[in-house]
Short mmCIF file of C-alpha atoms and ligand atoms in Angstrom, two decimals:
data_model
loop_
_atom_site.label_atom_id
_atom_site.label_comp_id
_atom_site.label_asym_id
_atom_site.label_seq_id
_atom_site.Cartn_x
_atom_site.Cartn_y
_atom_site.Cartn_z
CA MET A 1 -230.11 185.75 -37.20
CA PRO A 2 -228.76 184.74 -40.61
CA ALA A 3 -225.58 182.68 -40.63
CA PHE A 4 -222.07 184.47 -40.66
CA SER A 5 -219.79 184.03 -43.56
CA LYS A 6 -217.38 181.14 -43.10
CA ARG A 7 -214.64 183.54 -43.74
CA ILE A 8 -215.59 185.92 -40.77
CA ALA A 9 -216.59 183.11 -38.47
CA GLY A 10 -213.39 181.24 -38.99
CA LEU A 11 -211.04 184.37 -39.05
CA ASN A 12 -209.36 183.45 -35.68
CA GLY A 13 -208.84 179.70 -36.56
CA GLY A 14 -210.74 178.69 -33.43
CA GLY A 15 -208.21 180.02 -30.89
CA ASP A 16 -207.75 183.36 -29.20
CA ASP A 17 -204.61 183.76 -31.37
CA GLY A 18 -202.53 184.30 -28.29
CA TRP A 19 -204.14 187.46 -26.90
CA GLY A 20 -205.38 185.84 -23.89
CA LEU A 21 -202.56 186.87 -21.67
CA PHE A 22 -202.41 190.36 -23.01
CA ILE A 23 -206.21 190.82 -22.33
CA ARG A 24 -205.84 189.54 -18.93
CA ALA A 25 -202.98 191.90 -18.03
CA ARG A 26 -205.07 194.73 -19.39
CA GLN A 27 -207.93 193.77 -17.24
CA MET A 28 -205.69 193.53 -14.18
CA LYS A 29 -204.23 196.97 -15.13
CA ASP A 30 -207.74 198.56 -15.52
CA ALA A 31 -208.72 197.11 -12.16
CA GLY A 32 -205.88 199.15 -10.58
CA GLN A 33 -203.11 196.61 -10.34
CA PRO A 34 -199.72 197.99 -11.09
CA VAL A 35 -198.96 195.49 -14.03
CA LEU A 36 -195.82 196.31 -15.97
CA GLU A 37 -196.73 195.80 -19.49
CA LEU A 38 -194.07 194.30 -22.05
CA THR A 39 -196.62 192.99 -24.34
CA ILE A 40 -197.62 195.02 -27.59
CA GLY A 41 -195.24 196.99 -29.81
CA GLU A 42 -196.50 200.37 -28.67
CA HIS A 43 -193.78 203.00 -27.88
CA ASP A 44 -193.65 204.49 -24.38
CA THR A 45 -193.35 207.90 -26.09
CA ARG A 46 -196.25 209.51 -27.84
CA THR A 47 -196.26 211.00 -31.39
CA ALA A 48 -193.94 214.11 -31.26
CA PRO A 49 -195.73 217.57 -30.63
CA ASP A 50 -194.43 219.00 -34.08
CA ILE A 51 -195.98 216.16 -36.00
CA LEU A 52 -199.23 216.79 -34.07
CA ASP A 53 -198.99 220.55 -34.89
CA ALA A 54 -198.61 219.61 -38.56
CA MET A 55 -201.90 217.50 -38.18
CA MET A 56 -203.64 220.30 -36.52
CA THR A 57 -202.42 222.86 -39.07
CA SER A 58 -203.69 220.76 -41.92
CA ALA A 59 -206.98 220.01 -40.34
CA ARG A 60 -207.67 223.77 -39.44
CA GLY A 61 -206.54 224.51 -42.97
CA GLY A 62 -209.51 222.52 -44.16
CA HIS A 63 -208.00 219.19 -45.13
CA THR A 64 -210.88 217.35 -43.43
CA GLY A 65 -212.75 216.19 -46.44
CA TYR A 66 -212.23 213.14 -48.63
CA ALA A 67 -208.73 212.95 -49.40
CA ALA A 68 -207.22 211.52 -52.55
CA VAL A 69 -207.75 207.60 -52.27
CA PRO A 70 -204.35 206.51 -53.35
CA GLY A 71 -202.70 208.97 -51.00
CA THR A 72 -201.85 212.56 -51.67
CA ASP A 73 -199.46 213.16 -54.53
CA ALA A 74 -197.07 214.75 -51.98
CA LEU A 75 -197.17 211.76 -49.57
CA ARG A 76 -196.78 209.08 -52.20
CA ALA A 77 -193.71 211.06 -53.59
CA ALA A 78 -192.22 211.29 -50.05
CA VAL A 79 -192.66 207.56 -49.28
CA ALA A 80 -191.23 206.81 -52.77
CA LYS A 81 -188.32 209.00 -51.82
CA ARG A 82 -187.79 207.33 -48.35
CA LEU A 83 -187.89 203.72 -50.11
CA SER A 84 -185.30 204.89 -52.67
CA THR A 85 -182.98 205.72 -49.90
CA PHE A 86 -182.62 202.04 -48.71
CA SER A 87 -181.61 200.79 -52.25
CA ASP A 88 -181.11 201.90 -55.80
CA LEU A 89 -184.73 201.17 -56.81
CA ALA A 90 -186.32 204.07 -58.39
CA TYR A 91 -189.74 204.23 -56.72
CA GLY A 92 -192.23 206.98 -58.10
CA PRO A 93 -195.65 207.94 -56.64
CA GLU A 94 -197.24 205.37 -58.95
CA ASN A 95 -195.63 202.60 -57.04
CA ILE A 96 -197.13 203.59 -53.66
CA LEU A 97 -200.66 203.13 -52.14
CA ILE A 98 -201.30 204.88 -48.86
CA THR A 99 -203.20 202.73 -46.51
CA PRO A 100 -204.58 203.00 -42.89
CA GLY A 101 -201.57 201.47 -41.29
CA GLY A 102 -199.28 198.44 -42.45
CA GLN A 103 -202.19 196.10 -41.26
CA SER A 104 -204.41 197.25 -43.86
CA ALA A 105 -201.55 197.06 -46.49
CA LEU A 106 -201.06 193.53 -45.48
CA PHE A 107 -204.73 192.79 -46.16
CA ALA A 108 -204.54 194.64 -49.43
CA ALA A 109 -201.33 192.79 -50.64
CA HIS A 110 -202.84 189.38 -49.96
CA SER A 111 -206.08 190.35 -51.73
CA LEU A 112 -204.02 191.18 -54.65
CA ALA A 113 -201.99 187.80 -54.48
CA CYS A 114 -204.48 185.25 -53.38
CA ASP A 115 -207.74 183.80 -54.74
CA PRO A 116 -210.08 181.91 -52.31
CA GLY A 117 -208.56 178.64 -51.15
CA ASP A 118 -205.07 179.64 -52.35
CA THR A 119 -202.16 178.60 -50.07
CA ALA A 120 -200.36 181.68 -48.60
CA LEU A 121 -197.02 180.94 -46.98
CA MET A 122 -195.84 182.74 -43.75
CA ILE A 123 -192.97 182.07 -41.41
CA ASP A 124 -193.50 180.71 -37.99
CA PRO A 125 -193.02 182.45 -35.50
CA HIS A 126 -195.10 185.29 -37.06
CA TYR A 127 -196.82 188.55 -36.08
CA ALA A 128 -200.10 187.46 -34.39
CA THR A 129 -202.40 188.93 -37.03
CA TYR A 130 -200.82 187.03 -40.07
CA PRO A 131 -202.99 183.94 -40.06
CA GLY A 132 -206.18 186.03 -39.73
CA THR A 133 -205.28 188.49 -42.31
CA ILE A 134 -204.64 185.57 -44.79
CA ARG A 135 -207.95 183.99 -43.74
CA GLY A 136 -209.58 187.40 -44.34
CA VAL A 137 -209.16 187.11 -48.00
CA SER A 138 -210.27 183.39 -47.90
CA ALA A 139 -206.72 182.11 -48.55
CA VAL A 140 -205.21 179.36 -46.34
CA PRO A 141 -202.24 180.23 -44.26
CA LYS A 142 -199.39 177.84 -44.19
CA PRO A 143 -196.60 178.17 -41.70
CA VAL A 144 -193.04 177.38 -42.52
CA VAL A 145 -190.99 176.98 -39.35
CA ALA A 146 -187.85 178.83 -38.70
CA HIS A 147 -185.84 177.38 -35.89
CA PRO A 148 -184.36 178.82 -32.89
CA GLU A 149 -180.92 177.11 -33.56
CA ASP A 150 -180.82 178.97 -36.90
CA GLY A 151 -181.50 182.49 -35.14
CA PHE A 152 -185.10 182.07 -36.53
CA GLN A 153 -183.87 182.55 -40.15
CA PRO A 154 -185.97 180.42 -42.50
CA ARG A 155 -184.35 177.60 -44.39
CA GLU A 156 -184.43 177.75 -48.23
CA ALA A 157 -185.06 173.97 -48.29
CA ASP A 158 -188.06 174.19 -46.08
CA LEU A 159 -189.53 176.97 -48.00
CA MET A 160 -188.99 175.15 -51.31
CA ALA A 161 -190.49 171.95 -49.82
CA ALA A 162 -193.68 173.87 -48.58
CA SER A 163 -194.12 176.15 -51.64
CA GLU A 164 -195.26 173.93 -54.25
CA GLY A 165 -198.68 175.33 -55.45
CA ALA A 166 -198.64 178.47 -53.12
CA ARG A 167 -199.35 181.90 -54.41
CA SER A 168 -197.56 184.12 -51.92
CA LEU A 169 -195.01 184.17 -49.28
CA LEU A 170 -195.21 186.64 -46.42
CA ILE A 171 -191.80 187.62 -44.89
CA ASN A 172 -191.02 190.11 -42.11
CA THR A 173 -187.57 191.52 -41.55
CA PRO A 174 -186.57 193.02 -38.99
CA ASN A 175 -188.83 190.44 -37.55
CA ASN A 176 -191.59 190.58 -34.95
CA PRO A 177 -191.42 188.63 -32.70
CA THR A 178 -187.86 187.31 -32.94
CA GLY A 179 -185.89 190.47 -33.63
CA ALA A 180 -184.16 188.55 -36.59
CA VAL A 181 -182.94 190.51 -39.36
CA TYR A 182 -182.68 188.29 -42.47
CA SER A 183 -179.10 187.68 -43.71
CA ASP A 184 -178.18 188.07 -47.35
CA ALA A 185 -178.17 184.27 -47.72
CA THR A 186 -181.59 183.87 -46.40
CA LEU A 187 -182.92 186.54 -48.57
CA ASP A 188 -181.09 185.13 -51.62
CA GLY A 189 -182.77 181.74 -50.70
CA ILE A 190 -186.21 183.32 -50.42
CA ALA A 191 -185.63 184.90 -53.84
CA ARG A 192 -184.73 181.63 -55.56
CA VAL A 193 -187.86 179.97 -53.95
CA ALA A 194 -189.99 182.90 -55.11
CA GLU A 195 -188.58 182.60 -58.61
CA ALA A 196 -188.94 178.81 -58.81
CA ARG A 197 -192.53 178.80 -57.51
CA ASP A 198 -193.60 182.10 -59.18
CA LEU A 199 -194.75 183.55 -55.84
CA TRP A 200 -195.72 187.07 -54.72
CA VAL A 201 -193.46 187.83 -51.93
CA ILE A 202 -195.30 190.11 -49.28
CA SER A 203 -192.36 191.79 -47.50
CA ASP A 204 -193.47 193.42 -44.20
CA GLU A 205 -190.75 195.91 -43.43
CA VAL A 206 -192.45 198.09 -40.82
CA TYR A 207 -189.37 197.82 -38.66
CA ASP A 208 -186.99 199.15 -41.21
CA SER A 209 -185.91 201.94 -38.91
CA GLN A 210 -184.93 199.65 -36.09
CA VAL A 211 -181.90 197.67 -37.22
CA TRP A 212 -179.27 197.26 -34.42
CA ASP A 213 -176.60 195.05 -36.32
CA GLY A 214 -176.01 195.38 -40.12
CA ARG A 215 -178.47 197.29 -42.36
CA HIS A 216 -181.90 196.94 -43.71
CA ARG A 217 -182.14 195.27 -47.22
CA PRO A 218 -185.56 195.70 -48.83
CA PHE A 219 -186.59 192.46 -50.46
CA ALA A 220 -187.65 194.26 -53.66
CA SER A 221 -184.12 195.35 -54.20
CA LEU A 222 -182.81 191.85 -54.76
CA PRO A 223 -182.23 191.06 -58.35
CA GLY A 224 -185.32 190.27 -60.28
CA MET A 225 -187.58 190.63 -57.07
CA PHE A 226 -189.20 193.96 -57.73
CA ALA A 227 -191.91 192.76 -60.07
CA ARG A 228 -193.04 190.05 -57.63
CA THR A 229 -192.61 191.97 -54.37
CA LEU A 230 -195.31 194.04 -52.47
CA SER A 231 -193.57 195.85 -49.77
CA VAL A 232 -195.50 196.83 -46.61
CA GLY A 233 -194.42 199.87 -44.67
CA SER A 234 -195.87 202.12 -41.97
CA LEU A 235 -195.15 205.14 -39.94
CA SER A 236 -196.40 203.50 -36.79
CA LYS A 237 -193.07 202.21 -35.58
CA SER A 238 -190.55 204.67 -37.22
CA HIS A 239 -192.40 207.76 -36.06
CA ALA A 240 -194.39 206.65 -32.95
CA MET A 241 -197.53 207.20 -34.85
CA THR A 242 -199.22 203.89 -34.13
CA GLY A 243 -202.72 205.60 -33.60
CA SER A 244 -202.44 207.65 -36.77
CA ARG A 245 -203.00 204.43 -38.97
CA LEU A 246 -200.76 205.49 -41.80
CA GLY A 247 -198.96 202.93 -43.88
CA TRP A 248 -198.40 201.90 -47.52
CA VAL A 249 -197.90 199.23 -50.06
CA ALA A 250 -195.11 199.63 -52.62
CA GLY A 251 -194.84 197.52 -55.69
CA PRO A 252 -195.10 197.39 -59.45
CA ALA A 253 -197.44 200.11 -60.85
CA GLN A 254 -199.90 197.67 -62.35
CA ALA A 255 -200.26 196.01 -58.93
CA ILE A 256 -200.78 199.39 -57.28
CA ALA A 257 -203.51 200.32 -59.80
CA HIS A 258 -205.38 197.26 -58.75
CA LEU A 259 -204.92 198.06 -55.04
CA ILE A 260 -206.32 201.67 -55.75
CA ASN A 261 -209.63 199.94 -56.83
CA LEU A 262 -209.59 197.89 -53.75
CA ALA A 263 -209.10 200.98 -51.52
CA THR A 264 -211.73 202.96 -53.31
CA ASN A 265 -214.17 200.22 -52.59
CA THR A 266 -213.05 199.50 -48.92
CA THR A 267 -211.18 202.19 -46.96
CA TYR A 268 -211.76 205.06 -49.30
CA GLY A 269 -208.45 206.46 -48.30
CA VAL A 270 -206.59 207.98 -45.33
CA PRO A 271 -207.76 211.26 -43.67
CA GLY A 272 -206.03 214.14 -45.40
CA TYR A 273 -204.78 215.68 -42.14
CA ILE A 274 -203.10 212.51 -41.18
CA GLN A 275 -201.52 212.20 -44.46
CA ASP A 276 -200.09 215.70 -44.23
CA ALA A 277 -198.71 214.82 -40.73
CA GLY A 278 -197.07 211.81 -42.22
CA LEU A 279 -195.64 214.12 -44.96
CA TYR A 280 -194.24 216.51 -42.24
CA ALA A 281 -192.86 213.34 -40.29
CA LEU A 282 -191.09 212.09 -43.30
CA SER A 283 -189.61 215.61 -43.95
CA LEU A 284 -187.76 215.22 -40.60
CA GLY A 285 -185.41 212.58 -42.31
CA ALA A 286 -183.46 209.57 -40.98
CA GLU A 287 -182.23 211.55 -37.86
CA ALA A 288 -185.77 211.71 -36.47
CA GLU A 289 -186.34 208.02 -37.06
CA ALA A 290 -183.17 207.11 -35.32
CA ALA A 291 -184.09 209.20 -32.34
CA VAL A 292 -187.48 207.32 -32.05
CA ALA A 293 -185.46 204.00 -32.20
CA ALA A 294 -182.80 204.78 -29.86
CA PRO A 295 -184.44 203.77 -26.58
CA PHE A 296 -185.19 200.39 -28.07
CA ARG A 297 -181.58 199.73 -28.85
CA ARG A 298 -180.68 200.86 -25.35
CA ARG A 299 -183.09 198.51 -23.67
CA ARG A 300 -182.22 195.59 -25.86
CA ASP A 301 -178.57 195.99 -24.57
CA MET A 302 -179.95 196.31 -21.13
CA VAL A 303 -181.56 192.81 -21.53
CA LEU A 304 -178.53 191.23 -23.24
CA SER A 305 -176.16 192.52 -20.41
CA ARG A 306 -178.39 190.65 -17.95
CA LEU A 307 -178.02 187.25 -19.51
CA GLU A 308 -174.46 187.00 -18.42
CA GLY A 309 -173.72 184.87 -15.23
CA GLN A 310 -177.13 183.20 -15.13
CA GLN A 311 -178.47 179.93 -16.54
CA ALA A 312 -182.32 180.56 -16.42
CA ILE A 313 -182.85 182.50 -19.56
CA GLY A 314 -181.08 182.58 -22.91
CA ALA A 315 -181.61 184.69 -26.04
CA ILE A 316 -180.53 185.25 -29.53
CA PRO A 317 -179.42 188.84 -29.63
CA PRO A 318 -181.95 190.70 -31.71
CA ALA A 319 -180.71 192.32 -34.76
CA GLY A 320 -183.67 194.71 -35.04
CA ALA A 321 -187.04 195.59 -34.03
CA MET A 322 -188.43 196.52 -30.57
CA TYR A 323 -188.49 193.05 -29.03
CA VAL A 324 -186.36 190.47 -27.37
CA MET A 325 -187.36 186.94 -27.69
CA LEU A 326 -186.11 185.02 -24.59
CA ASP A 327 -185.49 181.35 -24.43
CA ILE A 328 -186.94 180.09 -21.01
CA ARG A 329 -186.89 176.37 -21.75
CA ALA A 330 -184.30 175.88 -18.86
CA THR A 331 -187.07 176.67 -16.40
CA GLY A 332 -189.00 173.66 -17.54
CA LEU A 333 -192.09 175.85 -18.30
CA SER A 334 -193.94 176.63 -21.38
CA GLY A 335 -193.74 180.20 -22.62
CA GLU A 336 -197.49 180.44 -21.64
CA ALA A 337 -197.13 178.85 -18.10
CA PHE A 338 -194.10 181.10 -17.63
CA GLY A 339 -196.16 184.23 -18.79
CA GLU A 340 -199.22 183.51 -16.72
CA ALA A 341 -197.12 182.78 -13.57
CA LEU A 342 -194.92 185.82 -14.15
CA LEU A 343 -198.10 187.90 -14.42
CA ASP A 344 -199.59 186.60 -11.12
CA GLU A 345 -196.36 186.55 -8.98
CA GLU A 346 -194.60 189.54 -10.30
CA LEU A 347 -197.13 191.59 -12.08
CA VAL A 348 -195.12 191.64 -15.29
CA ALA A 349 -196.86 191.00 -18.52
CA VAL A 350 -195.05 189.40 -21.54
CA MET A 351 -196.27 187.64 -24.80
CA PRO A 352 -195.80 183.78 -24.59
CA GLY A 353 -193.79 182.51 -27.65
CA GLU A 354 -196.77 180.19 -28.34
CA SER A 355 -198.85 183.29 -29.34
CA PHE A 356 -196.61 183.54 -32.44
CA GLY A 357 -197.01 179.91 -33.78
CA THR A 358 -195.42 176.82 -32.92
CA ALA A 359 -191.68 177.46 -33.46
CA ALA A 360 -191.17 179.96 -30.49
CA ALA A 361 -192.67 177.50 -27.90
CA GLY A 362 -190.71 177.80 -24.70
CA HIS A 363 -189.88 181.35 -25.24
CA ILE A 364 -191.32 184.78 -24.12
CA ARG A 365 -191.27 187.88 -26.26
CA VAL A 366 -190.47 191.03 -24.30
CA ALA A 367 -191.36 194.35 -25.74
CA LEU A 368 -188.82 197.01 -25.03
CA THR A 369 -191.44 199.61 -24.45
CA LEU A 370 -191.30 200.96 -20.88
CA PRO A 371 -189.11 203.86 -19.78
CA ASP A 372 -185.44 202.58 -18.84
CA ASP A 373 -185.99 203.01 -15.01
CA VAL A 374 -189.29 201.03 -14.97
CA PHE A 375 -187.88 198.57 -17.58
CA GLU A 376 -184.98 197.78 -15.15
CA VAL A 377 -187.58 196.96 -12.49
CA ALA A 378 -189.54 194.60 -14.81
CA LEU A 379 -186.24 192.97 -15.82
CA ASP A 380 -185.29 192.62 -12.04
CA ARG A 381 -188.77 190.76 -11.50
CA LEU A 382 -188.40 188.71 -14.63
CA PHE A 383 -184.96 187.32 -13.98
CA ALA A 384 -185.65 186.64 -10.33
CA PHE A 385 -188.57 184.89 -11.12
CA ALA A 386 -186.86 182.76 -13.77
CA ALA A 387 -183.93 182.00 -11.30
CA ARG A 388 -186.46 180.92 -8.70
CA ARG A 389 -188.17 178.59 -11.13
CA ILE A 390 -184.96 177.02 -12.35
CA GLY A 391 -183.96 176.42 -8.70
CA ALA A 392 -187.39 174.69 -8.33
CA ALA A 393 -186.91 172.69 -11.30
CA ALA A 394 -183.34 171.47 -10.07
CA GLU A 395 -184.62 170.59 -6.75
CA ALA A 396 -187.40 168.48 -8.37
CA THR A 397 -185.01 166.61 -10.55
CA GLY A 398 -182.12 166.41 -7.95
N1 LIG B 1 -196.28 193.92 -39.12
C1 LIG B 1 -195.84 193.70 -38.00
C2 LIG B 1 -194.68 192.84 -38.07
C3 LIG B 1 -196.27 194.41 -36.69
O1 LIG B 1 -195.52 194.10 -35.61
C4 LIG B 1 -197.31 195.36 -36.85
C5 LIG B 1 -197.63 196.20 -35.61
N2 LIG B 1 -197.26 195.70 -34.46
C6 LIG B 1 -197.69 195.66 -38.02
C7 LIG B 1 -197.65 195.01 -39.31
C8 LIG B 1 -198.97 196.60 -38.25
O2 LIG B 1 -198.58 197.92 -37.90
P1 LIG B 1 -199.59 199.14 -38.30
O3 LIG B 1 -200.70 198.67 -38.83
O4 LIG B 1 -199.57 199.88 -37.12
O5 LIG B 1 -198.70 199.93 -39.33
#
């Protein structure tokens, strides 16, 4: 067999990129074990039936051929309108490329920003696919650590120190895995760094409908930032449409024109009936998005109320997104060891903090994605497990 390209062979950077525990949990579940999965960001509800009806009506109406590559005019306009509700930026269809999910949008944005060998910054902890996405365009991922003691908000000084010669900075607020929503001070600091270093900012805002404290502030809306920002969005999280693969890149029209070229030569667009379903979903407005988000807010509060009166687990209350990052350092275990033992002893699967880089070591990420009653059972087991471990740790040292 001929050799594989270095780019493809090196995509995962040598490790399993943290998916090992997730895969083991899936295998146990497939083998019939009653594993409670709090791993990936997949809603426990499915896409709403009326959205599926819109999809079916469109498909039956003949929208099954090649669709317009940048996205249908109507959907681009609807996404532009939605983005305009978050700020006073006046987006038009020419500022939007419809993509197969936010993931594809992240790849497209990095393709635009980076040449082979360029440094692409990202914040650690980070969403699991970020390094691979960056390597996928032959750029070099460079993590900048955000510390738990700062609520996982990146420091301006760290960004400034790391960014000399870099081409892009990938940020994500509301954040997966930490649940942090970047403060005005953090965003202002990032803007100063972007300006000073002439960076593209790739702003992953796929959780913009899930903000529990404060409000979502799009990075492109900061003074002077629109011209250097590629915003990534998706209907996956806001409308429980993960499987529909419907997202976008929003940015300056000249940037989008280049990305349309890329899409023509790679994805050739998104199926028309999926786009029509997305158009219908967006027509339901903010209320429908709030309804999809509500269970996560509720379960986030269920976790936080458990933290009182125990010592084994700590947390920074997440201000957004469908996860809680729990600090389990008091148990003396790494996130990975905690996750493995929790799966074996309690049949509860979580993601080790180490899956998301170095900064979340000693943490686990809990996805808020089981129905409330089952979620309570998973929390019972998780907290009981941690209490046992802290007891064992105390005995060992005492
Ligand atoms: N960014 C972040 C931070 C995510 O958590 C995810 C999915 N979990 C994505 C992007 C990609 O989402 P999708 O491709 O489904 O839009």
